[in-house]
mmCIF file of C-alpha atoms in Angstrom:
data_model
loop_
_atom_site.group_PDB
_atom_site.id
_atom_site.type_symbol
_atom_site.label_atom_id
_atom_site.label_comp_id
_atom_site.label_asym_id
_atom_site.label_seq_id
_atom_site.Cartn_x
_atom_site.Cartn_y
_atom_site.Cartn_z
ATOM 1 C CA UNK A 10 -0.156 -0.191 0.008
ATOM 2 C CA UNK A 11 1.491 3.337 -0.906
ATOM 3 C CA UNK A 12 1.468 6.449 1.155
ATOM 4 C CA UNK A 13 -1.343 8.085 -0.426
ATOM 5 C CA UNK A 14 -3.516 5.245 -0.179
ATOM 6 C CA UNK A 15 -2.487 5.298 3.679
ATOM 7 C CA UNK A 16 -3.232 8.726 3.897
ATOM 8 C CA UNK A 17 -6.688 8.384 2.260
ATOM 9 C CA UNK A 18 -7.468 5.445 4.614
ATOM 10 C CA UNK A 19 -6.943 7.661 7.763
ATOM 11 C CA UNK A 20 -10.153 9.452 6.634
ATOM 12 C CA UNK A 21 -12.116 6.687 5.364
ATOM 13 C CA UNK A 22 -12.231 2.923 4.462
ATOM 14 C CA UNK A 23 -11.365 2.004 0.745
ATOM 15 C CA UNK A 24 -12.275 -0.935 -0.926
ATOM 16 C CA UNK A 25 -9.636 -3.207 -2.650
ATOM 17 C CA UNK A 26 -10.894 -1.738 -5.858
ATOM 18 C CA UNK A 27 -10.773 1.570 -4.832
ATOM 19 C CA UNK A 28 -7.062 1.012 -3.543
ATOM 20 C CA UNK A 29 -5.921 -0.714 -6.626
ATOM 21 C CA UNK A 30 -7.385 1.966 -9.205
ATOM 22 C CA UNK A 31 -5.694 4.805 -7.148
ATOM 23 C CA UNK A 32 -2.178 3.092 -7.214
ATOM 24 C CA UNK A 33 -2.613 2.478 -10.709
ATOM 25 C CA UNK A 34 -3.380 5.981 -11.751
ATOM 26 C CA UNK A 35 -1.505 7.946 -9.388
ATOM 27 C CA UNK A 36 1.670 8.975 -10.807
ATOM 28 C CA UNK A 37 4.627 9.218 -8.380
ATOM 29 C CA UNK A 38 7.406 11.795 -8.850
ATOM 30 C CA UNK A 39 10.710 12.659 -7.459
ATOM 31 C CA UNK A 40 11.454 16.307 -7.604
ATOM 32 C CA UNK A 41 14.562 18.318 -6.732
ATOM 33 C CA UNK A 42 14.678 21.642 -4.855
ATOM 34 C CA UNK A 43 13.544 24.667 -6.666
ATOM 35 C CA UNK A 44 11.131 22.719 -9.187
ATOM 36 C CA UNK A 45 8.080 24.618 -10.375
ATOM 37 C CA UNK A 46 5.108 22.464 -10.050
ATOM 38 C CA UNK A 47 2.452 25.092 -10.746
ATOM 39 C CA UNK A 48 2.911 28.169 -12.859
ATOM 40 C CA UNK A 49 0.880 31.199 -13.081
ATOM 41 C CA UNK A 50 -1.270 31.699 -15.709
ATOM 42 C CA UNK A 51 -1.817 28.073 -16.482
ATOM 43 C CA UNK A 52 -4.680 25.906 -15.462
ATOM 44 C CA UNK A 53 -3.729 23.431 -12.906
ATOM 45 C CA UNK A 54 -5.027 20.122 -13.798
ATOM 46 C CA UNK A 55 -3.395 17.749 -11.068
ATOM 47 C CA UNK A 56 -3.886 17.674 -7.275
ATOM 48 C CA UNK A 57 -0.773 16.336 -5.361
ATOM 49 C CA UNK A 58 0.221 14.412 -2.214
ATOM 50 C CA UNK A 59 3.438 15.193 -0.947
ATOM 51 C CA UNK A 60 4.946 12.317 0.487
ATOM 52 C CA UNK A 61 8.635 13.998 1.668
ATOM 53 C CA UNK A 62 9.719 17.676 1.303
ATOM 54 C CA UNK A 63 8.005 20.604 1.706
ATOM 55 C CA UNK A 64 6.811 23.068 -1.196
ATOM 56 C CA UNK A 65 5.411 26.836 -1.190
ATOM 57 C CA UNK A 66 2.590 28.705 -2.602
ATOM 58 C CA UNK A 67 3.731 32.226 -4.121
ATOM 59 C CA UNK A 68 2.694 35.024 -6.203
ATOM 60 C CA UNK A 69 4.636 38.307 -7.193
ATOM 61 C CA UNK A 70 3.140 41.522 -6.210
ATOM 62 C CA UNK A 71 4.910 44.821 -7.545
ATOM 63 C CA UNK A 72 7.863 42.428 -8.353
ATOM 64 C CA UNK A 73 8.132 40.954 -4.842
ATOM 65 C CA UNK A 74 8.073 37.274 -3.997
ATOM 66 C CA UNK A 75 5.458 36.819 -1.784
ATOM 67 C CA UNK A 76 4.917 33.352 0.086
ATOM 68 C CA UNK A 77 1.438 32.881 1.279
ATOM 69 C CA UNK A 78 1.503 29.209 2.214
ATOM 70 C CA UNK A 79 4.040 26.232 3.027
ATOM 71 C CA UNK A 80 3.001 22.515 2.649
ATOM 72 C CA UNK A 81 4.661 20.161 4.894
ATOM 73 C CA UNK A 82 4.977 16.409 4.085
ATOM 74 C CA UNK A 83 1.691 14.373 4.259
ATOM 75 C CA UNK A 84 -0.149 17.253 2.577
ATOM 76 C CA UNK A 85 -2.408 17.625 -0.209
ATOM 77 C CA UNK A 86 -1.853 20.436 -2.309
ATOM 78 C CA UNK A 87 -2.736 22.381 -5.565
ATOM 79 C CA UNK A 88 -3.453 26.028 -6.593
ATOM 80 C CA UNK A 89 -6.811 25.490 -5.082
ATOM 81 C CA UNK A 90 -8.902 28.030 -6.961
ATOM 82 C CA UNK A 91 -7.084 27.001 -10.263
ATOM 83 C CA UNK A 92 -7.755 23.309 -9.965
ATOM 84 C CA UNK A 93 -11.577 23.693 -8.609
ATOM 85 C CA UNK A 94 -12.847 25.946 -10.605
ATOM 86 C CA UNK A 95 -10.596 24.949 -13.866
ATOM 87 C CA UNK A 96 -9.273 28.389 -14.397
ATOM 88 C CA UNK A 97 -5.930 30.165 -14.839
ATOM 89 C CA UNK A 98 -3.829 30.040 -11.888
ATOM 90 C CA UNK A 99 -2.679 33.276 -10.064
ATOM 91 C CA UNK A 100 0.184 31.322 -8.198
ATOM 92 C CA UNK A 101 3.262 29.617 -8.562
ATOM 93 C CA UNK A 102 4.149 26.519 -6.658
ATOM 94 C CA UNK A 103 7.603 25.018 -5.811
ATOM 95 C CA UNK A 104 9.683 22.790 -4.112
ATOM 96 C CA UNK A 105 11.672 23.998 -1.391
ATOM 97 C CA UNK A 106 13.694 20.930 -1.025
ATOM 98 C CA UNK A 107 13.719 17.589 -2.351
ATOM 99 C CA UNK A 108 10.249 16.093 -2.643
ATOM 100 C CA UNK A 109 8.390 12.931 -3.433
ATOM 101 C CA UNK A 110 4.956 13.296 -4.317
ATOM 102 C CA UNK A 111 1.867 11.636 -6.033
ATOM 103 C CA UNK A 112 -0.240 13.359 -8.609
ATOM 104 C CA UNK A 113 -3.904 12.575 -9.870
ATOM 105 C CA UNK A 114 -5.331 14.485 -12.411
ATOM 106 C CA UNK A 115 -8.543 16.644 -12.078
ATOM 107 C CA UNK A 116 -10.602 14.435 -14.772
ATOM 108 C CA UNK A 117 -9.222 11.103 -12.680
ATOM 109 C CA UNK A 118 -10.677 12.473 -9.377
ATOM 110 C CA UNK A 119 -13.834 13.366 -11.020
ATOM 111 C CA UNK A 120 -13.967 9.892 -12.306
ATOM 112 C CA UNK A 121 -13.016 8.339 -8.800
ATOM 113 C CA UNK A 122 -15.600 10.403 -6.926
ATOM 114 C CA UNK A 123 -18.343 8.818 -9.127
ATOM 115 C CA UNK A 124 -16.972 5.329 -9.058
ATOM 116 C CA UNK A 125 -16.188 5.141 -5.145
ATOM 117 C CA UNK A 126 -18.594 7.077 -2.852
ATOM 118 C CA UNK A 127 -15.959 6.970 -0.070
ATOM 119 C CA UNK A 128 -13.668 8.932 -2.411
ATOM 120 C CA UNK A 129 -16.048 11.384 -2.544
ATOM 121 C CA UNK A 130 -16.371 11.739 1.068
ATOM 122 C CA UNK A 131 -12.757 11.771 1.736
ATOM 123 C CA UNK A 132 -12.555 14.755 -0.881
ATOM 124 C CA UNK A 133 -15.342 16.366 0.921
ATOM 125 C CA UNK A 134 -13.609 15.637 4.473
ATOM 126 C CA UNK A 135 -9.902 16.706 2.996
ATOM 127 C CA UNK A 136 -11.133 20.195 1.528
ATOM 128 C CA UNK A 137 -13.006 20.888 5.057
ATOM 129 C CA UNK A 138 -9.947 20.384 6.670
ATOM 130 C CA UNK A 139 -7.991 22.737 4.300
ATOM 131 C CA UNK A 140 -10.496 25.376 4.765
ATOM 132 C CA UNK A 141 -10.332 24.864 8.545
ATOM 133 C CA UNK A 142 -6.453 25.322 8.546
ATOM 134 C CA UNK A 143 -6.364 28.281 6.187
ATOM 135 C CA UNK A 144 -9.481 29.747 8.464
ATOM 136 C CA UNK A 145 -7.560 29.160 11.870
ATOM 137 C CA UNK A 146 -4.205 30.476 10.468
ATOM 138 C CA UNK A 147 -5.932 33.734 8.730
ATOM 139 C CA UNK A 148 -8.591 34.438 11.336
ATOM 140 C CA UNK A 149 -6.358 36.283 13.805
ATOM 141 C CA UNK A 150 -3.774 37.054 11.206
ATOM 142 C CA UNK A 151 -4.277 40.651 10.971
ATOM 143 C CA UNK A 152 -4.499 41.281 14.732
ATOM 144 C CA UNK A 153 -2.013 39.161 15.854
ATOM 145 C CA UNK A 154 1.704 40.333 16.910
ATOM 146 C CA UNK A 155 4.548 38.949 14.814
ATOM 147 C CA UNK A 156 5.283 36.709 17.874
ATOM 148 C CA UNK A 157 1.996 35.487 18.029
ATOM 149 C CA UNK A 158 1.806 34.825 14.279
ATOM 150 C CA UNK A 159 4.864 32.705 14.341
ATOM 151 C CA UNK A 160 3.835 30.733 17.386
ATOM 152 C CA UNK A 161 0.463 29.860 15.515
ATOM 153 C CA UNK A 162 2.533 28.761 12.551
ATOM 154 C CA UNK A 163 4.696 26.511 14.976
ATOM 155 C CA UNK A 164 1.350 25.147 16.586
ATOM 156 C CA UNK A 165 -0.223 24.325 13.275
ATOM 157 C CA UNK A 166 2.690 23.116 11.358
ATOM 158 C CA UNK A 167 5.684 22.363 13.712
ATOM 159 C CA UNK A 168 7.991 20.928 11.223
ATOM 160 C CA UNK A 169 7.702 23.878 9.005
ATOM 161 C CA UNK A 170 10.104 26.184 10.961
ATOM 162 C CA UNK A 171 12.811 23.758 11.159
ATOM 163 C CA UNK A 172 12.675 22.716 7.272
ATOM 164 C CA UNK A 173 11.340 25.951 5.397
ATOM 165 C CA UNK A 174 13.542 28.904 4.351
ATOM 166 C CA UNK A 175 13.409 31.784 6.933
ATOM 167 C CA UNK A 176 12.800 34.344 4.159
ATOM 168 C CA UNK A 177 9.704 32.164 2.948
ATOM 169 C CA UNK A 178 8.214 31.877 6.500
ATOM 170 C CA UNK A 179 8.623 35.654 7.047
ATOM 171 C CA UNK A 180 7.012 36.497 3.803
ATOM 172 C CA UNK A 181 4.167 34.012 4.839
ATOM 173 C CA UNK A 182 3.590 35.836 8.405
ATOM 174 C CA UNK A 183 3.533 39.263 6.779
ATOM 175 C CA UNK A 184 7.016 40.389 8.960
ATOM 176 C CA UNK A 185 10.586 41.081 8.085
ATOM 177 C CA UNK A 186 13.125 37.982 8.170
ATOM 178 C CA UNK A 187 15.056 40.358 10.751
ATOM 179 C CA UNK A 188 11.852 40.323 12.947
ATOM 180 C CA UNK A 189 11.519 36.401 12.470
ATOM 181 C CA UNK A 190 15.127 35.969 13.443
ATOM 182 C CA UNK A 191 14.626 38.043 16.561
ATOM 183 C CA UNK A 192 11.399 36.148 17.515
ATOM 184 C CA UNK A 193 13.136 32.493 16.983
ATOM 185 C CA UNK A 194 16.412 33.970 19.069
ATOM 186 C CA UNK A 195 14.143 34.304 22.067
#
């Protein structure tokens, strides 16, 4: 059983047929650090499951690289608005260290949802979890101090602060790298 199937089974029990089909269609990829997975201006047609490594979502604003999310291993990720609406992506996604991942296309997921109702339930649970994480993170984002923002990211994603680039974390938190360094030093 591969890591993707194991992760899904944490949420729902899969039939042997569903397991076999997922293992058959999920494309496993090994990517090096700095590999661009999603490019701005293109429609994101795949959802990814990160087995190992980290990836970040970012965009450019006034020529500045702005990281707005970092995904740790054992996460599903994609350019959500592009993938779900099948429209062009406003963001980039790249590996921030070597990564192992699985990808399944939008069309394949839709077919799996129809064929295996347990996967449709999994999809709903996974999206609900993503929304809750994003909501928890951004709910107090504008009201929290820099230290409180850092503490929040440590509580939600403890491994990120050990593995991700400090500049990317600072960008995600909306603080300077110098401020982040001071906070971490305390």
